[in-house]
Amino acid sequence: MSEIFKRWKNAGCVFNRDFYLIEIFSDYRMLSFDLQGGHYLLPPNTNDEQLSMALLDALSKKR
């Protein structure tokens, strides 16, 4: 992973065996949780297609 990607990361997807969490962050002046962005909490049996669609939808709502 490049240093630029680590420093300016604006989205995250986490899986902890209980759920998938997709979070989007706003990068206007200061990186913070984007309340108007798309956020998803998905069950552990979510398939790849559903996960992809949720991630694309969340990123499309990023400001």
Short mmCIF file of C-alpha atoms in Angstrom, two decimals:
data_model
loop_
_atom_site.label_atom_id
_atom_site.label_comp_id
_atom_site.label_asym_id
_atom_site.label_seq_id
_atom_site.Cartn_x
_atom_site.Cartn_y
_atom_site.Cartn_z
CA MET A 1 0.00 0.00 0.00
CA SER A 2 1.46 3.35 -0.98
CA GLU A 3 2.02 6.20 1.47
CA ILE A 4 -0.36 8.45 -0.50
CA PHE A 5 -3.20 5.93 -0.17
CA LYS A 6 -2.64 5.53 3.58
CA ARG A 7 -2.57 9.26 4.15
CA TRP A 8 -5.64 10.18 2.11
CA LYS A 9 -7.83 7.15 2.75
CA ASN A 10 -11.48 8.25 2.56
CA ALA A 11 -13.40 4.99 2.70
CA GLY A 12 -13.18 1.80 4.65
CA CYS A 13 -14.66 -1.67 4.64
CA VAL A 14 -14.24 -3.81 7.76
CA PHE A 15 -15.28 -7.40 8.39
CA ASN A 16 -15.17 -8.78 11.95
CA ARG A 17 -17.01 -12.12 11.42
CA ASP A 18 -20.25 -10.56 12.75
CA PHE A 19 -20.85 -7.96 10.02
CA TYR A 20 -19.36 -5.91 7.19
CA LEU A 21 -19.10 -2.19 7.88
CA ILE A 22 -18.66 0.23 4.99
CA GLU A 23 -17.85 3.80 6.05
CA ILE A 24 -17.27 6.90 3.96
CA PHE A 25 -15.39 9.96 5.18
CA SER A 26 -15.53 13.56 4.02
CA ASP A 27 -12.19 15.14 3.16
CA TYR A 28 -13.19 18.79 3.07
CA ARG A 29 -10.47 20.55 5.10
CA MET A 30 -10.43 17.81 7.71
CA LEU A 31 -11.10 14.09 7.37
CA SER A 32 -14.30 13.30 9.26
CA PHE A 33 -17.25 10.93 9.23
CA ASP A 34 -19.54 11.92 6.34
CA LEU A 35 -23.13 11.89 7.62
CA GLN A 36 -24.51 12.40 4.11
CA GLY A 37 -22.41 9.62 2.59
CA GLY A 38 -23.49 6.04 2.14
CA HIS A 39 -22.89 3.74 5.10
CA TYR A 40 -23.70 0.07 5.27
CA LEU A 41 -23.86 -2.56 7.97
CA LEU A 42 -24.18 -5.90 6.19
CA PRO A 43 -24.61 -9.44 7.57
CA PRO A 44 -21.69 -11.92 7.38
CA ASN A 45 -23.40 -13.99 4.68
CA THR A 46 -23.31 -11.08 2.21
CA ASN A 47 -22.05 -12.28 -1.16
CA ASP A 48 -19.44 -10.55 -3.32
CA GLU A 49 -21.99 -8.98 -5.65
CA GLN A 50 -24.01 -7.44 -2.79
CA LEU A 51 -20.82 -6.18 -1.14
CA SER A 52 -19.65 -4.65 -4.43
CA MET A 53 -22.98 -2.91 -5.01
CA ALA A 54 -23.03 -1.49 -1.47
CA LEU A 55 -19.46 -0.22 -1.81
CA LEU A 56 -20.13 1.41 -5.19
CA ASP A 57 -23.30 3.04 -3.86
CA ALA A 58 -21.49 4.38 -0.80
CA LEU A 59 -18.65 5.77 -2.91
CA SER A 60 -21.09 7.39 -5.34
CA LYS A 61 -22.57 9.39 -2.43
CA LYS A 62 -19.16 10.63 -1.25
CA ARG A 63 -18.77 14.38 -1.38
#
